XYZ file of C-alpha atoms in Angstrom:
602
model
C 0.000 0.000 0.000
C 1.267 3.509 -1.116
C -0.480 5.251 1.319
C -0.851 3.556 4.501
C -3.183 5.941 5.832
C -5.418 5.711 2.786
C -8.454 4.140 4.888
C -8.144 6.202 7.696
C -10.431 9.673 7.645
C -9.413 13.331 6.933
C -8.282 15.030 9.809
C -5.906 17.622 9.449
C -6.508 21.142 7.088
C -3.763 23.435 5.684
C -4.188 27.126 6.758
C -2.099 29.725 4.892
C -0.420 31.797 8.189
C -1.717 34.993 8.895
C -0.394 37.632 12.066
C -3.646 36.753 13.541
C -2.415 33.280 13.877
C 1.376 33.991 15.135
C -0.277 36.038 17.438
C -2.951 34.141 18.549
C -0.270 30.944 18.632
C 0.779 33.161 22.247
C -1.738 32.223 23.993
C -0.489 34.374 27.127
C -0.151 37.117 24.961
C -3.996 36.165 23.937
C -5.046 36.003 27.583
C -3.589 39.413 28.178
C -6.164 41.902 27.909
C -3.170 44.603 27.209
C -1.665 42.370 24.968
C 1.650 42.619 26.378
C 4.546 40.999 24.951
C 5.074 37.819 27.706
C 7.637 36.013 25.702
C 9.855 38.758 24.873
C 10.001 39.727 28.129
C 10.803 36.502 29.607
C 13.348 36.134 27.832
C 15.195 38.792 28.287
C 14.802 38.310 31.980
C 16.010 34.913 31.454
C 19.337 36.777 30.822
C 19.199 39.297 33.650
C 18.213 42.001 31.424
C 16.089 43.715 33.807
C 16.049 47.463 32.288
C 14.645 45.861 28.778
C 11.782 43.807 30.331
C 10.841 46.925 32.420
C 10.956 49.067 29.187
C 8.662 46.488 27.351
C 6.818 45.807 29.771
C 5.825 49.644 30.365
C 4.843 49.945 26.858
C 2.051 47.976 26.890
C 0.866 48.200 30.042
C 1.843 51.700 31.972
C 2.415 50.183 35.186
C 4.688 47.239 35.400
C 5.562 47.379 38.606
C 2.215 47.827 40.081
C 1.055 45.007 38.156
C 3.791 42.895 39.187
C 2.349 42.965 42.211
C -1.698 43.032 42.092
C -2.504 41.861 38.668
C -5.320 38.964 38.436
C -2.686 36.815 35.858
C -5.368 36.216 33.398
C -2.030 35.051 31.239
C -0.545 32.204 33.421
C -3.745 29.691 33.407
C -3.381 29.191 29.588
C 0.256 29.331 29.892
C 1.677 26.116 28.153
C 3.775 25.611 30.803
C 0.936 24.294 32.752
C 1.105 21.168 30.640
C 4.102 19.696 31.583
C 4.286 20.225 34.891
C 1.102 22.059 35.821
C 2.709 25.325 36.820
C 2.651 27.861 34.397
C 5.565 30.566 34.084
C 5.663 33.051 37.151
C 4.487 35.924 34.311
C 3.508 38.636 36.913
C 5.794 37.757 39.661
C 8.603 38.055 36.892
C 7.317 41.342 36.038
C 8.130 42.964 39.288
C 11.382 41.297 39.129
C 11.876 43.232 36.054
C 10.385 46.698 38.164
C 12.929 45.289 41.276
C 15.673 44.903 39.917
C 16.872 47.432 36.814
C 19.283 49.330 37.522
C 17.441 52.581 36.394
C 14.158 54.895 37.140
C 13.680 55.419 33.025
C 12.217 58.530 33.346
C 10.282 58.809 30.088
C 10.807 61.523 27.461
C 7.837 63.737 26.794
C 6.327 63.256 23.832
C 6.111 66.671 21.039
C 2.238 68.305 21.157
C 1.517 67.689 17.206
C -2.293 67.709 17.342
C -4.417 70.989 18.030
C -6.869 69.158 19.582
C -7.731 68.375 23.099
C -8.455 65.834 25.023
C -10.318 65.255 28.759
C -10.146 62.192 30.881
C -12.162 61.892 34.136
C -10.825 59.781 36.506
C -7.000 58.928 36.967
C -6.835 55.096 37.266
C -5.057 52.343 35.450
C -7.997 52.960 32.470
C -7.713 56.696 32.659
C -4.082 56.797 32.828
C -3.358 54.090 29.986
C -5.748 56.335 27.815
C -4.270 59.293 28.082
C -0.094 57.821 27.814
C -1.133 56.350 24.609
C -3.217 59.621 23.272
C 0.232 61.979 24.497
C 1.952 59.697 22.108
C 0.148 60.111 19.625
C 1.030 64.048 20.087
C -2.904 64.905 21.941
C -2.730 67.333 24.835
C -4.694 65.767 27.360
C -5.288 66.798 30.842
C -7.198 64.741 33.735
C -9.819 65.268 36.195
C -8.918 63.223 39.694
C -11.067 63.549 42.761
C -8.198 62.125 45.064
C -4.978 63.873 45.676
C -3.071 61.358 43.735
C -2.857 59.330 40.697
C -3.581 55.716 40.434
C -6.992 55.529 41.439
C -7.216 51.902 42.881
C -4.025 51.064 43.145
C -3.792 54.061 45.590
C -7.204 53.974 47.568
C -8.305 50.258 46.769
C -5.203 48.277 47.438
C -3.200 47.876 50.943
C -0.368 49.619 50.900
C 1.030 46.100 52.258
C 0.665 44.781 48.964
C 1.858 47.665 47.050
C 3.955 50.538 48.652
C 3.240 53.778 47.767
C 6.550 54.591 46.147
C 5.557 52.244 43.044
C 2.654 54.081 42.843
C 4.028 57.575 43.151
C 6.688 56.694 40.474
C 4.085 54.791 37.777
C 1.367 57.053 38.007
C 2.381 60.649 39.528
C 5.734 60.391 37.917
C 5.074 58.718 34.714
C 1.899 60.974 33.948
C 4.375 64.294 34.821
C 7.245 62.910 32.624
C 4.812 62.166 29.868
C 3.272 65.746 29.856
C -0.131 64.649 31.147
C -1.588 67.464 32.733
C -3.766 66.242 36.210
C -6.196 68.480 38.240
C -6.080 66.922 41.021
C -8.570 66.410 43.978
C -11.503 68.072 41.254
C -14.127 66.091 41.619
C -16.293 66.455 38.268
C -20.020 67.042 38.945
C -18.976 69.158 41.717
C -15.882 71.728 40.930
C -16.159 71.387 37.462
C -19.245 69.700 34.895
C -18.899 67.183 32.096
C -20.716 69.974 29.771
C -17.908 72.228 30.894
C -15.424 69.562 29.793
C -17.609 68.890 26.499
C -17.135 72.706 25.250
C -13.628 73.107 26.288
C -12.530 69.941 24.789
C -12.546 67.778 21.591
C -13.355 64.775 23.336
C -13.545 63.525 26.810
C -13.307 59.935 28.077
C -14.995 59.020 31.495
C -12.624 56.200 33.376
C -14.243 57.264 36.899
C -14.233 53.549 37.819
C -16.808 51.465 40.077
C -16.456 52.470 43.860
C -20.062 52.356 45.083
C -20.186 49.259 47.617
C -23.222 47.366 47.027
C -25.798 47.041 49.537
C -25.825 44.604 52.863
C -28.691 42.406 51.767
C -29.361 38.447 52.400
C -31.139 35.894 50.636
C -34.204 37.576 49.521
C -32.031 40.455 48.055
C -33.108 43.084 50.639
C -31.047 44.860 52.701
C -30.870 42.830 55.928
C -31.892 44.014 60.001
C -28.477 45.442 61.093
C -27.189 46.508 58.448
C -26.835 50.662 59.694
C -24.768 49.509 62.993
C -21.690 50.628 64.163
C -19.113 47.982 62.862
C -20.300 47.633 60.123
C -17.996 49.362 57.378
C -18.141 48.757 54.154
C -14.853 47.059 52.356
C -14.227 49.564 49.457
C -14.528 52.045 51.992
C -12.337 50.439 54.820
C -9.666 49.863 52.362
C -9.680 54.043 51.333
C -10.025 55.096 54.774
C -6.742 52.685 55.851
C -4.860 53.467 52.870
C -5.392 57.233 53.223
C -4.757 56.886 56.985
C -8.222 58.000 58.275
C -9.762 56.604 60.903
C -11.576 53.137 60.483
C -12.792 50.435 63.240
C -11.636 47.302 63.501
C -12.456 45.027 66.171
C -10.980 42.288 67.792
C -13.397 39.610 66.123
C -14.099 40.238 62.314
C -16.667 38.687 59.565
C -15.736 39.452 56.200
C -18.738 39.083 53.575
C -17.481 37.919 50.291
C -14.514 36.262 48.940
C -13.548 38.499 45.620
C -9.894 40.497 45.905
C -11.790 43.194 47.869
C -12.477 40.737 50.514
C -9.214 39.224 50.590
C -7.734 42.579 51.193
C -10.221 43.572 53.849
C -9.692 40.099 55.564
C -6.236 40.206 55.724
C -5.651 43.704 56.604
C -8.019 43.278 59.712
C -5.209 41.325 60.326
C -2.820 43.498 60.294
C -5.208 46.024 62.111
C -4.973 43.702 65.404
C -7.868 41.484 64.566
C -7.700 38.341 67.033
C -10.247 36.372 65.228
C -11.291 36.846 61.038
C -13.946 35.255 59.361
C -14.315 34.735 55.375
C -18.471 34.180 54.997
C -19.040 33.178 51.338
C -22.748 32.288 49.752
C -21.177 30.091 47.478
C -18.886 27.102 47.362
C -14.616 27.614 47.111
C -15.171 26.966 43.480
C -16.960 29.961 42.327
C -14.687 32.485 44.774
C -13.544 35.389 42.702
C -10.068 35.702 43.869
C -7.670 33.586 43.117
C -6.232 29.963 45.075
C -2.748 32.155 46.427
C -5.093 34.819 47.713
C -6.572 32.332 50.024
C -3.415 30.303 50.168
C -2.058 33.375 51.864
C -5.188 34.462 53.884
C -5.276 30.904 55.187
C -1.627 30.847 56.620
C -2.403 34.324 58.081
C -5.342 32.253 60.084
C -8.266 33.526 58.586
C -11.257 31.038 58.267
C -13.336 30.201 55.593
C -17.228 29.274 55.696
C -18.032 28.776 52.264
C -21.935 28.051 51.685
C -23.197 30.547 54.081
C -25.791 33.799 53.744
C -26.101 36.891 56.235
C -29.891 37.044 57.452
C -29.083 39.626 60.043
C -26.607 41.687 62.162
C -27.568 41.303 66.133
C -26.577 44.036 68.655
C -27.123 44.372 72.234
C -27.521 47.950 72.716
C -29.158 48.678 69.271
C -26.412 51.106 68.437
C -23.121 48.481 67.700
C -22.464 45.050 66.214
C -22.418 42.315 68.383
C -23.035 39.044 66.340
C -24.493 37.897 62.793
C -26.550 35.020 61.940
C -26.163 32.744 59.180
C -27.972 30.345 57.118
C -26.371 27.236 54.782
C -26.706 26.782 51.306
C -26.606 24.227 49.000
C -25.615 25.487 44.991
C -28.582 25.370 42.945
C -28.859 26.048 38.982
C -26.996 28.261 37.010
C -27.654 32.299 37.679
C -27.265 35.059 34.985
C -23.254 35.140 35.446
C -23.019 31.213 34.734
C -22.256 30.942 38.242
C -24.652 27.626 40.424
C -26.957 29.556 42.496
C -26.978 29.732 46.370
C -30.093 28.751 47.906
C -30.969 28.419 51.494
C -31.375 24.960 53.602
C -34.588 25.992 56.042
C -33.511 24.793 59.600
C -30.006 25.628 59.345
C -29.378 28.617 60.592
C -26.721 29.847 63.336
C -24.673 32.900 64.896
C -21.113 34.058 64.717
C -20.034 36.636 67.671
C -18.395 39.449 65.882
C -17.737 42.934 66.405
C -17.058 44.242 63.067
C -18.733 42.999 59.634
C -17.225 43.890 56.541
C -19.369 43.617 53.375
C -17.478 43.015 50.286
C -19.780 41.448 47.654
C -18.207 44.183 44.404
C -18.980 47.570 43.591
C -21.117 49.497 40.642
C -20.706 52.845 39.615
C -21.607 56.080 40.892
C -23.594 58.131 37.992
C -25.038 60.924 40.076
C -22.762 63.356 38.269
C -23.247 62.699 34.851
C -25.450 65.127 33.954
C -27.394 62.481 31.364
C -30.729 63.940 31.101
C -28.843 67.320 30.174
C -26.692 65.208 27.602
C -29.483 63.232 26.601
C -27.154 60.123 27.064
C -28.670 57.318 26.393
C -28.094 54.739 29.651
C -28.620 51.719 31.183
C -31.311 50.538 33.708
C -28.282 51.388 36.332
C -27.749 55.203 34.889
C -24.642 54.176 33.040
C -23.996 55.466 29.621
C -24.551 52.904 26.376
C -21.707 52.751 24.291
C -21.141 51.778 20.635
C -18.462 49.285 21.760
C -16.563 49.676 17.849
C -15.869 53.630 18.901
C -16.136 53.348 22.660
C -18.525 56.385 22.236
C -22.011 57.567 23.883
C -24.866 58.418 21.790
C -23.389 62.024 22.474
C -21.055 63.307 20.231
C -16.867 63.105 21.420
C -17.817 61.682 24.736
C -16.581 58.380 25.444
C -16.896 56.080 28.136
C -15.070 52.511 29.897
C -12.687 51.144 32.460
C -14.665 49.761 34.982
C -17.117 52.938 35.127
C -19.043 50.887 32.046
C -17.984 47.335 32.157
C -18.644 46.917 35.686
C -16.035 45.845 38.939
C -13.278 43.955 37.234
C -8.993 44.236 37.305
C -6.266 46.718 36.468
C -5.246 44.972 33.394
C -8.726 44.932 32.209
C -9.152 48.303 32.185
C -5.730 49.479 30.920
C -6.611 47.221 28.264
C -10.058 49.338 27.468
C -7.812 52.905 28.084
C -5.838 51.579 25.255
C -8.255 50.583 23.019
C -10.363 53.919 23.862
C -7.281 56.100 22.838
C -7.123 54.444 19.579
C -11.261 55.032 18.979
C -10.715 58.827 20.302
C -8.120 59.322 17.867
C -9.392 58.009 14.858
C -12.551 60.127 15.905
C -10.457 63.164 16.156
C -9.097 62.411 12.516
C -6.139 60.784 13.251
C -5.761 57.667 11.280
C -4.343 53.998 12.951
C -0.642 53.177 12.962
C -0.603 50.978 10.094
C 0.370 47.023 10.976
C 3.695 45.654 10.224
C 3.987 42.756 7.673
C 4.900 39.731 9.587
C 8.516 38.485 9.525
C 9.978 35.607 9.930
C 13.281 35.657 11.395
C 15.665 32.050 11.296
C 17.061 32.064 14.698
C 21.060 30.048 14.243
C 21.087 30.239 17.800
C 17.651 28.317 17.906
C 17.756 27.522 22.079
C 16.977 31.515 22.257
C 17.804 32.015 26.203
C 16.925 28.377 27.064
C 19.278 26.319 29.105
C 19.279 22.508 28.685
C 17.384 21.340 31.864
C 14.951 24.512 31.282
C 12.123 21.276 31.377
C 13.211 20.093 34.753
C 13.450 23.875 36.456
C 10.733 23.176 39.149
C 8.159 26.664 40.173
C 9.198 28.578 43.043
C 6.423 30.465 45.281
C 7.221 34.417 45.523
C 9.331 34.649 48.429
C 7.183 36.738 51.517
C 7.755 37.833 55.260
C 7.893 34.921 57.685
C 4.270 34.752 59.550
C 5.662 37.018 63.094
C 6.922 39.179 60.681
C 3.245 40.232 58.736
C 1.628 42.317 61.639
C 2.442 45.905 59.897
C -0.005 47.849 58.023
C 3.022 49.293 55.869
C 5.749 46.718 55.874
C 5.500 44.995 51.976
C 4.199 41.677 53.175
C 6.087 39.587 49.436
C 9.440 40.707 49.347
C 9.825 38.538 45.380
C 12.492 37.055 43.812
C 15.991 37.797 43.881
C 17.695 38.211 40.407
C 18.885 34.783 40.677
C 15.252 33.086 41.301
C 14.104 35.662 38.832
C 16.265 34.453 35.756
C 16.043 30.695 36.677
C 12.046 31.538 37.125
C 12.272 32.680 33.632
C 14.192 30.181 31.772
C 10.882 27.752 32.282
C 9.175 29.504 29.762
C 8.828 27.585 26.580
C 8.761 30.712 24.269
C 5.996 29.909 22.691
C 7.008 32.808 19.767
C 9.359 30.312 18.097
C 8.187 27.983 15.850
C 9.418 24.790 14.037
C 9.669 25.348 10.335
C 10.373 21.980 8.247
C 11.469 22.835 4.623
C 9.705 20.590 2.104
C 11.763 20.896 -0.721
C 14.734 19.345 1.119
C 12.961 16.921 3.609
C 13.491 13.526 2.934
C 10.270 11.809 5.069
C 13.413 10.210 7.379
C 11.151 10.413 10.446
C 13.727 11.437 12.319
C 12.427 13.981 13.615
C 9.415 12.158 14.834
C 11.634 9.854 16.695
C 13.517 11.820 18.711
C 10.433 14.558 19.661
C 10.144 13.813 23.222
C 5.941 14.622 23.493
C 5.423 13.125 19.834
C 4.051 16.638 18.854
C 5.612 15.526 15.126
C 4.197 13.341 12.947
C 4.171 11.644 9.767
C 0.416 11.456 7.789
C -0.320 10.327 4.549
C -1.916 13.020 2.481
C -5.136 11.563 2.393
C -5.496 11.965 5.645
C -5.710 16.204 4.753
C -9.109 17.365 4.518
C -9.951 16.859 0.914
C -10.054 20.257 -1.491
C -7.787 21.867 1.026
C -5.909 24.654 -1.676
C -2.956 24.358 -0.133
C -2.733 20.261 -1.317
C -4.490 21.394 -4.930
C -1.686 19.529 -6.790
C -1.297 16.854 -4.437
C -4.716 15.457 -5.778
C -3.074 13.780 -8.528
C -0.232 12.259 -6.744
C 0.384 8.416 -6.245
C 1.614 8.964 -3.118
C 2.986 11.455 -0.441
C 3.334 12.836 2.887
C 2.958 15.563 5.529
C 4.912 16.815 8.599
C 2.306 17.403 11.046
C 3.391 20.251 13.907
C 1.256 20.240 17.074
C 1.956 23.602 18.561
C 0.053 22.898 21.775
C 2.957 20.047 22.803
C 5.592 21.879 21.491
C 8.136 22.607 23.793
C 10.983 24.641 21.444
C 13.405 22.002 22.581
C 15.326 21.872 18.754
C 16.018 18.618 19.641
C 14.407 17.415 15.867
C 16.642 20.434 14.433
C 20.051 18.660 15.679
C 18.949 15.028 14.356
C 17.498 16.491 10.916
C 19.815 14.985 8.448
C 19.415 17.857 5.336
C 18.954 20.524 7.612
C 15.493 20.997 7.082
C 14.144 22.124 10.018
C 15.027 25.573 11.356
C 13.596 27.709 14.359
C 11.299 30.764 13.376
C 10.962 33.739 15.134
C 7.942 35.814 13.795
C 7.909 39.114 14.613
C 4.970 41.282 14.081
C 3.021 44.700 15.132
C -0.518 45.308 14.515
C -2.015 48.626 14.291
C -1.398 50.868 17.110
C 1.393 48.136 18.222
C -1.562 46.880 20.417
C -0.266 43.305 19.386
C 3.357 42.962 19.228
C 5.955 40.491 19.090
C 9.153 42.688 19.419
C 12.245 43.008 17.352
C 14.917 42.426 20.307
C 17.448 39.619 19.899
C 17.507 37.583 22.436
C 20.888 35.201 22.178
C 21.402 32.160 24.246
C 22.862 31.819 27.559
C 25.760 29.593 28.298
């Protein structure tokens, strides 16, 4: 038999490569909502070069060092890394390494003024501040409008300063915006010292960022706001975190329930801690499963003895004197069907309730956005049953005219990379509304690497994860003391030489392949093979002449097992098989593979 797999049915179609796929072949790049090059920047940590990663990294999105500490990692579950050893590459712990360790601040030039018009932002957070970098680039004066006396938003009156000292801040978001020739107004609160139909007249387009800060209300299982709720000790968690991280006053008792289990709640829980809280509770409606934070959040809240009660509702908030908090009662749940965010519904077992004795409760079930100042009626904005403004999510823009909208402050309560990733997209829609037209894309290169390892070192496979190094337990109990100190430069460089570089790819050359299998041999997770062309879906263009053939072959790549080993590139016989770099930039550069080198370490 010619073809050997002659009986066996088409599987496999020929697709002509496109960016879209090298890109898309990233897949932490993919997961990224900024888009940020992950490879690249691996590997030129991999070779201690700190001051490149940070410069990367910064390009795409604004605040690497903030991120390097608080980002949600939306990259590292479909890292590939995950599927040989199920730990993916350290991608935003190796980030701060990058902020850590370079050896300079990188103050940023300020970008020439080429446009004559101007542009507002309201609102200086990660979306707000993302925005307007990437508009002062494009040579836009832009000036924003920040109700707090710093920059950052969030990061500054939403996160512990535990997690992320203030200097980051100061220097990624104060500094940066100053370097870059962002003009910021701040502590203006818009709807009070100055109106969004002010803004409308005096500029050529305005962007609202103002993010999502409203706590939602205290209510149980019937959705109402429950008995208790208006006590003393009871303090909202959005609020708690401001009033702590701004150095106001705030109570926090000796015995604390937390309400929730999203990043709010594992901030609030484990800065009661730090607050002199003897006893902290974690009271979640749901099951561990559907939590919104993340398995080291409450790895870490765990070891700092805080305990979890998953399946549990508030019905009410008990007091003694009828002015403070002296208890809560409970009720189980069991998970029912699906609700509207795909999430199994709580729903309560009769007979089972009980008490907790607390002194402080601490809702944390998300935020939504405060619209009071909008002035929509005057706008005629078109809005949602919740006040906030529709958007025509191709432009980012309201139904009114050069007044766009997103971050958090339309999409709802999410992460910082989220919304830098809208900023940036929001830019590009103000701009090409303003008449500017798109950085065109780059054609797609492919660059033969003769040093095909490209910053891998042999046992790369074998290097094991390492947790981020943090303070020893007795050492946690400080409200301003960083609680992770991260990796050295050592860790950080053997961290990095896991990564699998998934921007390389194995090219075979057909016209001097001899079908030797050789290659298939020697590929340690068989992601080579050998298939007879009629097992290629049939009028596939690509194998147009191969319809008349008696007999042939293809060299199937799986790119999912790939692990850039070369190993098939040493035993190839003719030389047939090389290692492709592909280098690309699509409009804007909001997808990028970058043009560095990066040469192999000995």
């Amino acid at each position: 038999m010619i073809d050997p797999d002659s009986e066996l049915e088409a599987r496999y179609r020929s697709v002509t490569v496109t960016p879209d796929w090298y890109q898309t072949n990233i897949p932490c790049q993919v997961g990224c909502p900024a888009h940020t090059d992950v490879s690249t920047y691996i590997g030129l940590i991999s070779q201690a070069r700190f001051d490149e990663a940070y410069l990367l990294n910064r390009k795409a999105n604004v605040v690497p060092g903030v991120l390097g500490r608080t980002c949600a990692k939306p990259c590292e579950p479909v890292c590939r890394r995950n599927k040989i050893d199920g730990k993916p590459i350290a991608i935003c712990w190796l980030k701060r390494a990058a902020a850590d360790h370079r050896e300079y601040r990188h103050h940023a030039e300020c970008p020439p003024v080429t446009k004559d018009k101007k542009v507002a932002v309201v609102g200086a957070g990660s979306s707000g501040m993302a925005c307007a970098r990437d508009l002062r680039e494009m040579g836009y004066p832009v000036t924003i409008y920040e109700q707090y006396p710093t920059a950052g938003g969030v990061m500054v009156n939403g996160i512990p300063v535990w997690r992320l000292p203030r200097y980051v801040t100061t220097e990624e978001c104060d500094e940066y915006m100053a370097d870059i020739g962002v003009e910021i107004k701040y502590n203006t609160r818009v709807g009070r010292d100055v109106q969004v139909t002010d803004l409308l007249k005096e500029y050529d387009a305005v962007y609202l960022a103002a993010g999502c800060y409203v706590p939602n209300a205290l209510t149980g299982p019937d959705n109402k706001v429950i008995k208790g709720a208006d006590l003393r000790g009871v303090e909202d968690g959005i609020r708690l975190l401001e009033k702590t991280n701004y150095g106001e006053p705030g109570f926090i008792g000796k015995k604390v329930a937390v309400l929730g289990s999203g990043f709010t709640a594992m901030d609030c829980c484990r800065t009661a801690i730090r607050f002199g809280a003897e006893k902290v509770y974690i009271m979640y409606r749901r099951s561990k499963e559907e939590a919104g934070s993340d398995e080291y959040e409450v790895d870490e809240a765990v070891f700092e003895s805080v305990e979890f009660n998953y399946l549990v509702t508030q019905l009410e908030v008990t007091t003694e004197d009828g002015i403070h908090v002296n208890g809560m009662r409970f009720i189980r749940n069991k998970l029912g069907d699906p609700d509207a965010s795909g999430r199994r519904r709580p729903v309560p077992i009769p007979g089972t309730e009980f008490s907790i004795d607390v002194d402080t409760v601490i809702p944390a079930f998300g935020q939504y956005s405060d619209v009071s100042w909008l002035q929509a009626e005057e706008l005629g904005l078109e809005v949602n049953k919740w006040g906030v403004p529709l958007l025509d999510m191709d432009t980012w823009m309201t139904n009114h005219p050069g007044l766009f909208a997103g971050g958090d402050f339309t999409q709802g309560a999410r992460n910082l990379i989220s919304a830098i990733g809208d900023g940036r997209d929001v830019a590009a829609a103000i701009n090409r509304y303003l008449g500017g037209v798109d950085k065109p894309a780059e054609p797609a290169e492919e660059v033969e690497l003769p040093d095909y390892r490209r910053g891998m070192v042999d046992d790369y496979e074998s290097i094991p994860h390492q947790m981020l190094p943090s303070l020893a337990l007795k050492d946690r109990y400080s409200h301003t003391r960083e609680t992770e100190t991260g990796y050295t430069p050592e860790q950080a460089v053997i961290q990095a030489r896991r990564c699998l570089q998934c921007q390389l790819n194995i090219m075979i050359d057909p016209s001097i392949c001899i079908l030797c299998s050789g290659c298939v041999d020697i590929c340690p997770y068989d992601c080579i093979s050998m298939e007879g062309l009629s097992r290629v879906v049939k009028a596939d263009p690509l194998h147009e002449d191969a319809g008349s053939w008696q007999g042939g072959a293809d060299m199937i790549i799986d790119e999912e097992k790939c692990i850039r080993c070369g190993l098939c590139i040493v035993r190839c016989p003719t030389d047939a098989i090389s290692m492709v770099q592909f280098e690309v930039a699509s409009p804007n550069s909001r997808w990028t593979v970058s043009k560095i080198p990066v040469i192999n370490v000995n």
